[in-house]
Coordinates of C-alpha atoms in Angstrom, one line a residue:
M1 CA 26.4 28.2 -13.4
T2 CA 30.3 27.6 -12.4
D3 CA 31.4 24.4 -10.7
E4 CA 33.0 26.8 -7.8
E5 CA 29.3 28.0 -7.0
L6 CA 28.3 24.3 -7.1
D7 CA 30.8 23.0 -4.9
V8 CA 29.6 24.7 -1.9
P9 CA 29.3 23.7 1.3
A10 CA 26.5 23.3 3.2
G11 CA 27.1 25.8 5.9
A12 CA 28.1 28.3 3.1
L13 CA 24.7 27.6 1.1
G14 CA 23.3 28.7 4.3
Q15 CA 24.7 31.6 3.8
R16 CA 24.0 32.4 0.6
L17 CA 20.5 31.7 0.8
P18 CA 19.0 33.2 4.1
G19 CA 17.0 30.4 6.1
G20 CA 17.8 28.1 3.1
G21 CA 19.0 25.7 5.7
R22 CA 15.9 26.1 7.9
Q23 CA 13.8 25.9 5.5
I24 CA 14.8 22.8 4.2
Q25 CA 15.1 21.4 7.7
G26 CA 11.2 22.5 8.5
L27 CA 10.2 20.5 5.3
Y28 CA 11.7 17.6 6.2
A29 CA 9.7 17.5 9.6
V30 CA 6.5 18.1 7.7
A31 CA 6.7 15.7 6.0
L32 CA 7.6 12.8 9.0
V33 CA 5.1 14.3 10.5
H34 CA 2.2 13.6 7.1
G35 CA 3.9 10.1 7.4
T36 CA 3.4 9.5 11.3
L37 CA 0.2 10.4 11.1
T38 CA -0.9 9.0 7.8
V39 CA -0.2 5.7 9.6
F40 CA -2.2 6.6 12.3
F41 CA -4.9 7.0 9.9
D42 CA -4.2 3.8 7.9
V43 CA -4.6 1.5 11.1
A44 CA -7.7 3.7 12.4
Y45 CA -9.9 3.7 9.3
L46 CA -9.0 0.0 8.6
S47 CA -10.1 -0.8 12.9
Y48 CA -13.0 0.8 12.6
L49 CA -14.4 0.2 9.5
P50 CA -16.1 -3.3 11.0
H51 CA -17.8 -0.6 13.2
L52 CA -19.1 1.5 10.5
V53 CA -20.0 -0.8 8.2
G54 CA -20.4 -4.0 10.3
R55 CA -19.0 -7.0 9.5
G56 CA -21.3 -9.3 7.2
H57 CA -20.1 -6.1 4.9
L58 CA -16.2 -5.8 4.7
V59 CA -16.1 -6.6 1.6
E60 CA -17.9 -4.0 0.1
G61 CA -16.9 -1.4 2.5
N62 CA -13.2 -2.3 1.4
A63 CA -14.1 -2.1 -2.1
K64 CA -15.3 1.2 -2.0
L65 CA -12.7 2.3 -0.3
S66 CA -10.6 0.9 -2.9
A67 CA -12.1 3.1 -5.6
I68 CA -12.2 5.6 -4.0
R69 CA -8.2 5.8 -3.2
S70 CA -8.4 4.8 -7.1
V71 CA -10.4 7.9 -8.3
T72 CA -8.2 10.2 -6.5
S73 CA -4.3 8.7 -7.8
I74 CA -6.3 8.9 -11.3
G75 CA -7.4 12.5 -10.7
G76 CA -5.4 13.6 -8.8
P77 CA -1.7 13.8 -10.7
A78 CA -4.3 14.6 -13.4
V79 CA -5.3 18.2 -11.9
A80 CA -1.8 18.7 -10.0
G81 CA 0.1 19.1 -13.4
P82 CA -2.5 21.8 -15.0
L83 CA -2.7 23.1 -11.1
V84 CA 0.9 24.7 -10.9
G85 CA 1.4 25.2 -14.2
W86 CA -1.5 28.0 -14.0
V87 CA -0.6 29.3 -10.4
G88 CA 2.5 27.7 -9.1
A89 CA 3.7 24.7 -7.4
P90 CA 3.1 26.7 -3.1
V91 CA -0.7 28.0 -4.3
T92 CA -0.8 24.3 -5.2
L93 CA 0.8 22.4 -2.0
V94 CA -2.0 25.0 -0.4
A95 CA -4.4 23.3 -2.1
S96 CA -3.6 20.0 -0.9
S97 CA -3.1 21.3 2.6
V98 CA -6.4 23.1 2.7
G99 CA -7.9 19.3 0.7
M100 CA -6.8 17.1 3.7
A101 CA -8.3 19.9 6.3
L102 CA -11.5 19.5 4.5
S103 CA -11.4 15.7 4.8
G104 CA -10.7 15.5 8.2
L105 CA -14.0 17.8 9.0
L106 CA -16.0 15.1 6.7
A107 CA -14.5 12.6 8.7
S108 CA -15.5 14.9 12.7
R109 CA -19.2 14.5 11.0
I110 CA -19.6 11.0 10.7
R111 CA -22.0 9.8 13.5
T112 CA -21.5 5.7 14.0
A113 CA -21.0 5.7 17.3
E114 CA -17.8 3.3 18.0
Q115 CA -18.1 0.5 21.0
R116 CA -15.3 0.8 23.3
P117 CA -13.7 -2.5 24.5
E118 CA -14.0 -3.9 28.1
A119 CA -11.5 -2.0 30.1
P120 CA -8.7 -5.0 31.2
E121 CA -8.8 -4.7 35.2
S122 CA -4.7 -4.1 35.2
H123 CA -3.9 -1.9 33.0
P124 CA -0.9 -3.1 30.3
R125 CA 2.2 -1.6 29.0
L126 CA 3.2 0.0 25.9
R127 CA 5.3 -2.8 25.5
Q128 CA 2.9 -5.7 26.7
E129 CA 0.2 -4.0 23.6
V130 CA 3.0 -4.1 21.1
R131 CA 3.5 -7.9 22.3
D132 CA -0.1 -9.4 22.6
G133 CA 0.0 -7.3 18.8
L134 CA 2.6 -9.8 17.4
K135 CA 1.4 -12.1 19.4
F136 CA -2.0 -12.5 17.9
A137 CA -1.1 -11.5 14.3
L138 CA 2.1 -13.8 13.9
T139 CA 0.3 -16.9 16.0
H140 CA -3.5 -16.9 14.0
P141 CA -1.9 -19.0 10.4
V142 CA -4.3 -17.0 8.4
L143 CA -3.3 -14.0 9.6
R144 CA 0.5 -15.0 9.9
A145 CA -0.1 -16.3 6.3
T146 CA -1.8 -13.3 5.1
I147 CA 0.9 -10.6 6.3
C148 CA 4.1 -12.5 5.3
G149 CA 2.4 -13.0 1.8
D150 CA 2.2 -9.4 1.7
A151 CA 5.4 -8.7 2.8
L152 CA 7.1 -10.8 -0.1
F153 CA 4.9 -9.0 -2.0
N154 CA 5.9 -5.5 -1.5
L155 CA 9.3 -6.4 -0.7
S156 CA 9.1 -7.8 -4.8
L157 CA 7.2 -4.3 -5.7
V158 CA 9.5 -1.8 -4.6
L159 CA 12.3 -3.8 -6.2
Y160 CA 10.4 -3.8 -9.4
Q161 CA 9.5 -0.4 -9.4
S162 CA 13.2 1.2 -8.5
M163 CA 14.0 -0.1 -11.7
L164 CA 10.7 0.4 -13.8
L165 CA 11.0 4.4 -14.9
V166 CA 14.7 3.9 -15.9
F167 CA 13.5 0.9 -18.4
L168 CA 10.5 3.0 -19.7
E169 CA 12.5 5.6 -20.5
R170 CA 16.3 4.2 -21.8
E171 CA 15.5 -0.2 -22.8
L172 CA 11.7 1.8 -24.3
G173 CA 12.6 5.3 -25.1
L174 CA 9.0 6.9 -23.9
G175 CA 8.7 10.1 -23.6
P176 CA 6.9 11.5 -20.7
F177 CA 4.0 11.8 -22.1
A178 CA 4.0 7.8 -22.7
V179 CA 5.0 7.4 -19.1
G180 CA 2.5 9.3 -18.0
L181 CA 0.0 7.3 -20.1
V182 CA 1.6 3.3 -18.4
F183 CA 0.9 4.7 -14.7
S184 CA -2.5 6.6 -15.9
G185 CA -2.9 2.7 -17.2
M186 CA -1.7 1.2 -13.5
G187 CA -4.3 3.6 -11.7
C188 CA -7.2 2.3 -14.1
G189 CA -6.6 -1.5 -13.1
A190 CA -6.6 -0.7 -9.5
L191 CA -10.1 1.4 -9.8
L192 CA -11.4 -1.9 -11.9
G193 CA -9.9 -4.0 -9.8
A194 CA -11.5 -1.9 -6.6
L195 CA -15.2 -3.1 -8.6
L196 CA -15.1 -5.8 -9.1
A197 CA -12.9 -7.4 -5.9
A198 CA -16.4 -7.7 -3.8
R199 CA -17.9 -9.9 -7.2
I200 CA -14.8 -12.1 -7.9
S201 CA -14.8 -12.4 -3.3
R202 CA -18.2 -13.7 -3.9
R203 CA -17.2 -16.0 -6.6
L204 CA -14.2 -17.8 -5.6
G205 CA -14.3 -17.1 -2.1
Q206 CA -12.1 -14.8 -0.3
G207 CA -9.4 -17.3 0.3
S208 CA -9.0 -18.0 -3.1
A209 CA -8.9 -14.5 -4.6
I210 CA -6.1 -13.9 -2.0
W211 CA -3.6 -16.5 -3.3
L212 CA -5.1 -16.6 -6.4
A213 CA -4.8 -12.6 -7.5
P214 CA -1.0 -12.3 -7.6
L215 CA -0.4 -15.8 -9.0
V216 CA -2.9 -14.8 -12.1
T217 CA -1.7 -11.3 -12.4
C218 CA 1.9 -11.1 -11.6
P219 CA 3.9 -13.3 -14.3
L220 CA 1.9 -10.7 -16.7
T221 CA 5.1 -8.0 -15.1
A222 CA 7.3 -10.0 -17.2
L223 CA 6.2 -8.6 -20.3
M224 CA 8.0 -5.4 -19.4
P225 CA 11.6 -6.2 -19.2
A226 CA 10.7 -8.9 -22.5
A227 CA 9.4 -5.2 -24.1
R228 CA 10.7 -3.7 -27.0
P229 CA 9.6 -1.0 -28.6
G230 CA 6.6 -0.8 -30.7
W231 CA 3.2 -2.9 -30.3
S232 CA 5.1 -5.2 -27.0
A233 CA 5.7 -1.7 -25.1
C234 CA 1.8 -1.6 -25.5
A235 CA 1.4 -5.3 -24.2
A236 CA 3.9 -4.8 -21.5
A237 CA 1.9 -1.5 -20.5
V238 CA -1.0 -3.4 -19.9
G239 CA 0.2 -6.2 -17.5
L240 CA 1.4 -3.1 -15.0
A241 CA -2.6 -2.7 -15.5
A242 CA -3.2 -6.0 -14.7
L243 CA -0.7 -5.7 -11.3
S244 CA -2.6 -3.0 -9.8
L245 CA -6.2 -4.8 -10.6
G246 CA -4.9 -7.9 -9.3
G247 CA -3.3 -6.6 -6.3
V248 CA -7.1 -4.2 -5.3
V249 CA -8.8 -7.3 -5.1
R250 CA -6.1 -8.9 -3.0
V251 CA -6.0 -6.5 -0.6
V252 CA -9.4 -6.1 -0.5
A253 CA -10.1 -9.0 0.4
Q254 CA -7.3 -9.8 2.6
S255 CA -8.5 -6.5 4.4
S256 CA -12.0 -8.2 4.9
V257 CA -10.3 -11.6 6.3
Q258 CA -7.5 -9.8 8.6
Q259 CA -10.7 -7.7 10.2
A260 CA -13.3 -10.7 10.1
L261 CA -10.4 -13.1 13.0
T262 CA -9.6 -10.5 14.6
P263 CA -12.2 -8.8 17.7
D264 CA -12.8 -5.8 18.3
R265 CA -10.3 -4.7 20.7
L266 CA -7.1 -6.0 18.9
L267 CA -8.2 -4.4 15.4
G268 CA -5.4 -1.4 15.7
R269 CA -2.6 -3.3 17.4
M270 CA -3.3 -5.6 14.6
G271 CA -3.4 -3.8 12.0
A272 CA -0.3 -2.2 13.5
T273 CA 2.0 -5.3 13.4
A274 CA 0.4 -6.6 9.9
R275 CA 1.6 -3.0 8.0
F276 CA 5.0 -2.6 10.9
V277 CA 5.6 -6.5 9.2
S278 CA 4.7 -5.8 5.5
W279 CA 6.0 -2.5 5.3
A280 CA 9.5 -3.4 6.7
G281 CA 10.6 -4.5 3.1
L282 CA 9.7 -1.7 1.4
P283 CA 12.9 0.3 2.1
L284 CA 14.9 -3.5 1.7
G285 CA 13.8 -3.6 -1.7
G286 CA 14.6 -0.2 -2.8
V287 CA 17.8 -0.5 -1.9
L288 CA 17.9 -4.5 -3.3
G289 CA 16.1 -2.5 -6.7
A290 CA 19.4 0.1 -6.5
A291 CA 22.0 -2.9 -6.4
S292 CA 20.6 -5.7 -8.8
G293 CA 20.3 -2.2 -10.7
S294 CA 23.5 -1.8 -11.1
A295 CA 25.1 -4.8 -10.6
F296 CA 22.1 -6.6 -13.4
G297 CA 20.7 -4.1 -15.1
A298 CA 17.3 -2.3 -15.2
A299 CA 15.8 -5.8 -17.2
A300 CA 17.1 -8.3 -15.0
T301 CA 15.5 -6.5 -12.2
L302 CA 12.2 -5.8 -12.8
W303 CA 13.0 -10.3 -13.6
I304 CA 13.9 -10.8 -10.2
G305 CA 11.0 -8.3 -9.1
A306 CA 8.3 -10.3 -11.8
V307 CA 9.2 -13.7 -10.2
G308 CA 9.2 -12.4 -6.0
M309 CA 5.8 -10.7 -6.7
T310 CA 4.7 -13.8 -8.6
L311 CA 5.5 -15.9 -5.6
S312 CA 4.1 -13.9 -3.3
F313 CA 0.8 -16.2 -3.0
L314 CA 2.8 -19.4 -1.4
P315 CA 2.5 -18.4 1.5
T316 CA -1.8 -18.0 1.7
F317 CA -1.7 -21.0 -0.6
L318 CA 0.4 -23.4 1.7
S319 CA -2.1 -21.9 4.8
P320 CA -6.0 -22.5 5.8
V321 CA -6.5 -19.6 3.7
R322 CA -6.9 -21.6 1.0
T323 CA -9.9 -23.2 2.3
L324 CA -11.9 -19.6 3.3
R325 CA -15.0 -18.8 1.7
T326 CA -17.0 -17.1 3.4
A327 CA -16.5 -13.5 5.7
S328 CA -18.3 -14.9 8.2
L329 CA -15.3 -15.8 9.8
P330 CA -14.6 -17.4 13.9
V331 CA -13.5 -14.2 15.7
T332 CA -10.5 -15.7 17.7
D333 CA -8.6 -14.2 20.8
L334 CA -5.3 -14.5 22.5

């Protein structure tokens, strides 16, 4: 391909590839709709879980859901790679879409009735409902601490991940197979965390599990920027697996506490508020990671991310979360 063929205006490319512009715009639209519906699903299933399993079994319910997600995160890529090579990427995407449709069909067969919250005397507008959700989540000392800790962790994690692949390839000289093993190890750590989450929460208490998990496991991510080709790279990979383990333990305990403290009528708004605040740092973490990588290098960025993830225990440690012991928490209201 010549330089002239590479340097083509978008309009000319659309003419050279009939329908090319429309096709990529269609992909953008599909990605936008998929992302939007994923947020609705995420908020809805977390709000529905207390109705489905009962408030006394929230830890076990969240742990089982995390275990299923971990299994699919390990098995999905393992199946997708050979499938793409066998039938091609388009057919694989169609198969994935069929799987998603089947999951929706299975979810529609759940027969546990959800008790509708009492209708308010007036019909509040969307702005008022959003304000109520923000007020409840950010003024409650336990909910505020968990949301702030989650936001700091997510920002630091994305900052760390933005340079992780660069470090693995350029500094450690790992090939695609070895890099795949590292990420598979993280998936295995998440699965182990899901299997141990309920037991750890019962042994330590949910509050202790929330702040101890990042404090114990996040410092191990510093093994990665300190690694060199050889055995230390294996130790760094174990550190990443420990990060996934601790992250799942924290999320299971944290989600259970948030659900236990929230009345039924505010579960959706609390979940949406928690995700809005904690996910707000994701794009910022990516930008900061890219800027830090350009200015200081991949290793320094990994150090910064490791420190930030470790410090994410502070909001919960310095709050009433530290003293929580059980899922039998009093439900509070506005």
